[in-house]
PDB file of C-alpha atoms in Angstrom:
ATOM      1  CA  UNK A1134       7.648  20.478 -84.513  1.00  0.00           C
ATOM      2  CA  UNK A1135       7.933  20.830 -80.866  1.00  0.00           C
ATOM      3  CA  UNK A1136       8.378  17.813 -78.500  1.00  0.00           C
ATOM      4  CA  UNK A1137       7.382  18.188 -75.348  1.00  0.00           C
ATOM      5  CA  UNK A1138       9.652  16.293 -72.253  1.00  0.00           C
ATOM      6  CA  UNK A1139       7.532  15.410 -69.330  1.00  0.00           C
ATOM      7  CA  UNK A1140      10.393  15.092 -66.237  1.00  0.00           C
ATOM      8  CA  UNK A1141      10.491  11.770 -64.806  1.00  0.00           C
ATOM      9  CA  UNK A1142      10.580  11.105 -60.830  1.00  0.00           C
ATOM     10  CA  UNK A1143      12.223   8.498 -59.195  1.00  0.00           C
ATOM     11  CA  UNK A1144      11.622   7.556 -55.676  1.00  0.00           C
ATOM     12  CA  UNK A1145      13.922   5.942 -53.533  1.00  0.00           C
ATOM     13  CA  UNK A1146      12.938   4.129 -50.172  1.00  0.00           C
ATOM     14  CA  UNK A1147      15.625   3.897 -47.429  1.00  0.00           C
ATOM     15  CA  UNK A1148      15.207   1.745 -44.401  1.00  0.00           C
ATOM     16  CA  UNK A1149      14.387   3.348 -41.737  1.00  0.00           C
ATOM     17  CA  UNK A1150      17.405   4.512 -39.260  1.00  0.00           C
ATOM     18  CA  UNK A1151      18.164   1.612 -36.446  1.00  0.00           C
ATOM     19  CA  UNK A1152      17.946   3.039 -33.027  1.00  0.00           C
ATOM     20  CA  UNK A1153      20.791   4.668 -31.896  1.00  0.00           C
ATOM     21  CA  UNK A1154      23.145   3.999 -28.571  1.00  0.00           C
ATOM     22  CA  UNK A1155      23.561   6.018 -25.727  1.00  0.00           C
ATOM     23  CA  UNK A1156      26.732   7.502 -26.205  1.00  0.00           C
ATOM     24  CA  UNK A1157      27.492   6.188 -29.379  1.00  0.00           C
ATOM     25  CA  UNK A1158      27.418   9.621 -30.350  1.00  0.00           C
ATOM     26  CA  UNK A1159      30.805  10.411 -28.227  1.00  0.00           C
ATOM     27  CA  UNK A1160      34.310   9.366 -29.431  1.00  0.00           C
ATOM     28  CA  UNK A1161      35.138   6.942 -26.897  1.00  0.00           C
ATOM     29  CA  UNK A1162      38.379   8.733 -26.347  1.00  0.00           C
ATOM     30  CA  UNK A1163      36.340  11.917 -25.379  1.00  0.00           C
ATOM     31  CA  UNK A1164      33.732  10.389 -23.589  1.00  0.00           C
ATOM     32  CA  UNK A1165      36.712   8.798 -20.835  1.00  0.00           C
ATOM     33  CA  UNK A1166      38.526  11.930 -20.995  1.00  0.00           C
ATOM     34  CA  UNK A1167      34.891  13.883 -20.146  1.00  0.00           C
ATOM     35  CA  UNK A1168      33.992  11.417 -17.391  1.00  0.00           C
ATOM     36  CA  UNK A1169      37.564  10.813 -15.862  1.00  0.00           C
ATOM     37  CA  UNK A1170      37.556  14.534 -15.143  1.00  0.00           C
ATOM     38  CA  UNK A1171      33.999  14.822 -14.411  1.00  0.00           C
ATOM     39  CA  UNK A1172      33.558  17.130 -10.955  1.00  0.00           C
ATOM     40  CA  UNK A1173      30.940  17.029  -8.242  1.00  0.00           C
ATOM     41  CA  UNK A1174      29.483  20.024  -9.871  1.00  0.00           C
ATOM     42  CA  UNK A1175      29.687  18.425 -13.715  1.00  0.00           C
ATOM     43  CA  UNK A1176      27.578  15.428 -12.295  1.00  0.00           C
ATOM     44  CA  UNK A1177      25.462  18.088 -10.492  1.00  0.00           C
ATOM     45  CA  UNK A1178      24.751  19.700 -13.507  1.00  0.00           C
ATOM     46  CA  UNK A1179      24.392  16.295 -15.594  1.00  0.00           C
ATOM     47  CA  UNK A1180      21.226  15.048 -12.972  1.00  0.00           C
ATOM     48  CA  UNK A1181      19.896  18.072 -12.835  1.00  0.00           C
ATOM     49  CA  UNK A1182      19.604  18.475 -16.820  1.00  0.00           C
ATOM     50  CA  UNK A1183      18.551  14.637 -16.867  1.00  0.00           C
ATOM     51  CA  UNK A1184      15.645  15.724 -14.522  1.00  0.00           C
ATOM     52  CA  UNK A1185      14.868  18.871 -16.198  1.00  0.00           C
ATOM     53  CA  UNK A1186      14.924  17.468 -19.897  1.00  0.00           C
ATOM     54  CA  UNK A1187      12.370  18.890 -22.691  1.00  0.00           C
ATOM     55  CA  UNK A1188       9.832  16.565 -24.602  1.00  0.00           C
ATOM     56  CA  UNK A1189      12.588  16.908 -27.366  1.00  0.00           C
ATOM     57  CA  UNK A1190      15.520  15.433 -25.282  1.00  0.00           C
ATOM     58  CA  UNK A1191      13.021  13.079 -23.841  1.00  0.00           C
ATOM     59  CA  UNK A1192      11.846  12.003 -27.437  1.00  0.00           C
ATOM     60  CA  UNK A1193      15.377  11.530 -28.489  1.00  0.00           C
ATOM     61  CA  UNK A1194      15.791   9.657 -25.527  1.00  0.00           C
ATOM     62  CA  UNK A1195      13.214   7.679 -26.507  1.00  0.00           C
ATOM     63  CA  UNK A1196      14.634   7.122 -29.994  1.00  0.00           C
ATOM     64  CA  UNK A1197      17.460   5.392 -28.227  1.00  0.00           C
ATOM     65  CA  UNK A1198      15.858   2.877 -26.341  1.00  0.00           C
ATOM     66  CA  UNK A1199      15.613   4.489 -23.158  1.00  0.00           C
ATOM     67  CA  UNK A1200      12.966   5.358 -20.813  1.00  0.00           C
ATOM     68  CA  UNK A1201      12.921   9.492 -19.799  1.00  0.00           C
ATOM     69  CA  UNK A1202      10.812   8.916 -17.277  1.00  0.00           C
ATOM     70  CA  UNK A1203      12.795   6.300 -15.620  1.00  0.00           C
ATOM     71  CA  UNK A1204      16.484   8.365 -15.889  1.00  0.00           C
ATOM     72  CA  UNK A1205      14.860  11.089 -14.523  1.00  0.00           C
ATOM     73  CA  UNK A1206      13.665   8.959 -11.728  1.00  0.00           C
ATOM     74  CA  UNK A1207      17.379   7.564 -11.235  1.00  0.00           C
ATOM     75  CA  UNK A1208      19.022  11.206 -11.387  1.00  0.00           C
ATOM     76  CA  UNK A1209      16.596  12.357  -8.826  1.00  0.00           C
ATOM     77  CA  UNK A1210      17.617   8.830  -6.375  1.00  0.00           C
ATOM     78  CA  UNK A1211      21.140  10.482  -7.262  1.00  0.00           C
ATOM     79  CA  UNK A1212      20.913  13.750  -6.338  1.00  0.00           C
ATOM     80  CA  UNK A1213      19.059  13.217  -2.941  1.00  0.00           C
ATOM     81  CA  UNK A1214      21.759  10.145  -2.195  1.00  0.00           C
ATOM     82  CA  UNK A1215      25.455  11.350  -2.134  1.00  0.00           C
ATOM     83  CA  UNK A1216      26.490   7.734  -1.638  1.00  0.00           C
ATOM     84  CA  UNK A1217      24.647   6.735  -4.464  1.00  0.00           C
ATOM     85  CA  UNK A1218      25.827   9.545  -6.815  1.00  0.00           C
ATOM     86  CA  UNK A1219      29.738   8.735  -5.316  1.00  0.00           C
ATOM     87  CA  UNK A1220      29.620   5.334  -5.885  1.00  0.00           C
ATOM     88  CA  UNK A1221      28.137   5.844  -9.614  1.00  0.00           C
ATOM     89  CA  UNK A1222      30.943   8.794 -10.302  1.00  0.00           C
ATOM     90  CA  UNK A1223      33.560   6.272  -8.762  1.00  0.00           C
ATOM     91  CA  UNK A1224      32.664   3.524 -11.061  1.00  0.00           C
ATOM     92  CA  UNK A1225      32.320   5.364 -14.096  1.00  0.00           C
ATOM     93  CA  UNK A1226      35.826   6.924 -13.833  1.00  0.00           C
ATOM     94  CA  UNK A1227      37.110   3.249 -13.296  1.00  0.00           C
ATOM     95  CA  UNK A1228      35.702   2.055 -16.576  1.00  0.00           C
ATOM     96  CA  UNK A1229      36.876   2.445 -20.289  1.00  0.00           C
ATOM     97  CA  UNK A1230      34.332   3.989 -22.417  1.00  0.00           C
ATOM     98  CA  UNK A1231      33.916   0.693 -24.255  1.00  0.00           C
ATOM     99  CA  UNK A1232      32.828  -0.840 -21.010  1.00  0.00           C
ATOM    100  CA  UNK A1233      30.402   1.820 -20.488  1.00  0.00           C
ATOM    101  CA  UNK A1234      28.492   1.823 -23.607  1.00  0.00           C
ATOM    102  CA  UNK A1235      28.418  -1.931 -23.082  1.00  0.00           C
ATOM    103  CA  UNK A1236      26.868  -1.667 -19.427  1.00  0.00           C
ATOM    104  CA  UNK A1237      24.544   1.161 -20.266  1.00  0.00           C
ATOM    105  CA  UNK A1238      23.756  -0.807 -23.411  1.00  0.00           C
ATOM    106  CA  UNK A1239      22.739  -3.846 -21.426  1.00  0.00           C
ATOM    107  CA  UNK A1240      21.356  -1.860 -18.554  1.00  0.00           C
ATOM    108  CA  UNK A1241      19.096  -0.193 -21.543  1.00  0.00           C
ATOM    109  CA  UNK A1242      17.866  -3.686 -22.818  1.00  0.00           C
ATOM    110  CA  UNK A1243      17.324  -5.230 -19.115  1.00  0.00           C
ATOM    111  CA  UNK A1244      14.961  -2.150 -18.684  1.00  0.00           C
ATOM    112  CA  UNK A1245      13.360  -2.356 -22.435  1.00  0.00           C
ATOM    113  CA  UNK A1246      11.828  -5.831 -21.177  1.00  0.00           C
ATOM    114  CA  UNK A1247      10.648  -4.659 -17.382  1.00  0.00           C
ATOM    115  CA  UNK A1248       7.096  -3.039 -16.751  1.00  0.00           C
ATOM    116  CA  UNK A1249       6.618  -0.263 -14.806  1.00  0.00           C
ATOM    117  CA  UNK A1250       5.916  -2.058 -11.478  1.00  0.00           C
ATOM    118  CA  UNK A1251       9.190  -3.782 -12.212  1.00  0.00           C
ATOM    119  CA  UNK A1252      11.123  -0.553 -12.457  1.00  0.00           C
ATOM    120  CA  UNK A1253       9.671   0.145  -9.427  1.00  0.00           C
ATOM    121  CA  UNK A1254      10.512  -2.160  -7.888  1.00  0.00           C
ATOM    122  CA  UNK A1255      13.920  -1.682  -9.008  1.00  0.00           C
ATOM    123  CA  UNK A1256      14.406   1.717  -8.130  1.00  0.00           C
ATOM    124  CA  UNK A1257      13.441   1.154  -4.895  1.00  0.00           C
ATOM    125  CA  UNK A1258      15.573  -1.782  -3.990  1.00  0.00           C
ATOM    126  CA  UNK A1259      18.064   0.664  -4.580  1.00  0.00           C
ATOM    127  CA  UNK A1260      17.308   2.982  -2.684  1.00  0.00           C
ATOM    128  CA  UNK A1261      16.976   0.320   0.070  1.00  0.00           C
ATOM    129  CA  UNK A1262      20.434  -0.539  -0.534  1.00  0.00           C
ATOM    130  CA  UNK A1263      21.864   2.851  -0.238  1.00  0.00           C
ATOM    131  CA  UNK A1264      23.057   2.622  -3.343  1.00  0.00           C
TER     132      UNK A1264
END
């Protein structure tokens, strides 16, 4: 007598991943090291491969809760505004990384809520400020 054994399958379902956080990625103790000794040409480099991001980058971007097309927008308003770029290199180097994630994490869910006219807007008040 043979007996045959028909293999069973189980399936599993798993939840699917919550959104990650900018930078949640980055040991906080590496991330303030990184931006403490970040140069003019490291931020340089940084807005110019925020501007020049691929759909991949863009869709993990995306993944994260934030808008490509709107970093890309603020890393351009950088790079033509010295001031602007200063003053953001200035303040990140006088913040812990626990305060950063915090601001860009609130920063990320102000902008989640605004429409497009109200990013705008946004961007250009700052760039009416000089900031």
């Amino acid at each position: 007598t043979t007996t045959t054994v028909m293999p069973t399958t189980t399936t599993t379902t798993t939840p699917p991943p919550s959104p990650q956080v900018v930078g949640s990625q980055v040991p906080p103790e590496i991330l303030e090291k990184q931006i403490k000794n970040m140069s003019d040409t490291d931020m340089d480099l940084m807005l110019q491969q925020m501007q020049e991001m691929t759909p991949e980058q863009a869709d993990r971007m995306k993944v994260m809760g934030v808008d490509p097309a709107m970093m890309q927008k603020t890393a351009a308003m950088m790079k033509d505004n010295p001031m602007m770029k200063f003053a953001a290199k200035t303040m990140m180097k006088n913040m812990s990384a626990d305060q950063m994630q915090k601001m860009s994490q609130q920063a990320q869910d102000q902008m989640k809520n605004m429409t497009p006219e109200q990013m705008e807007k946004m961007m250009e008040d700052l760039k009416k400020k000089g900031l």
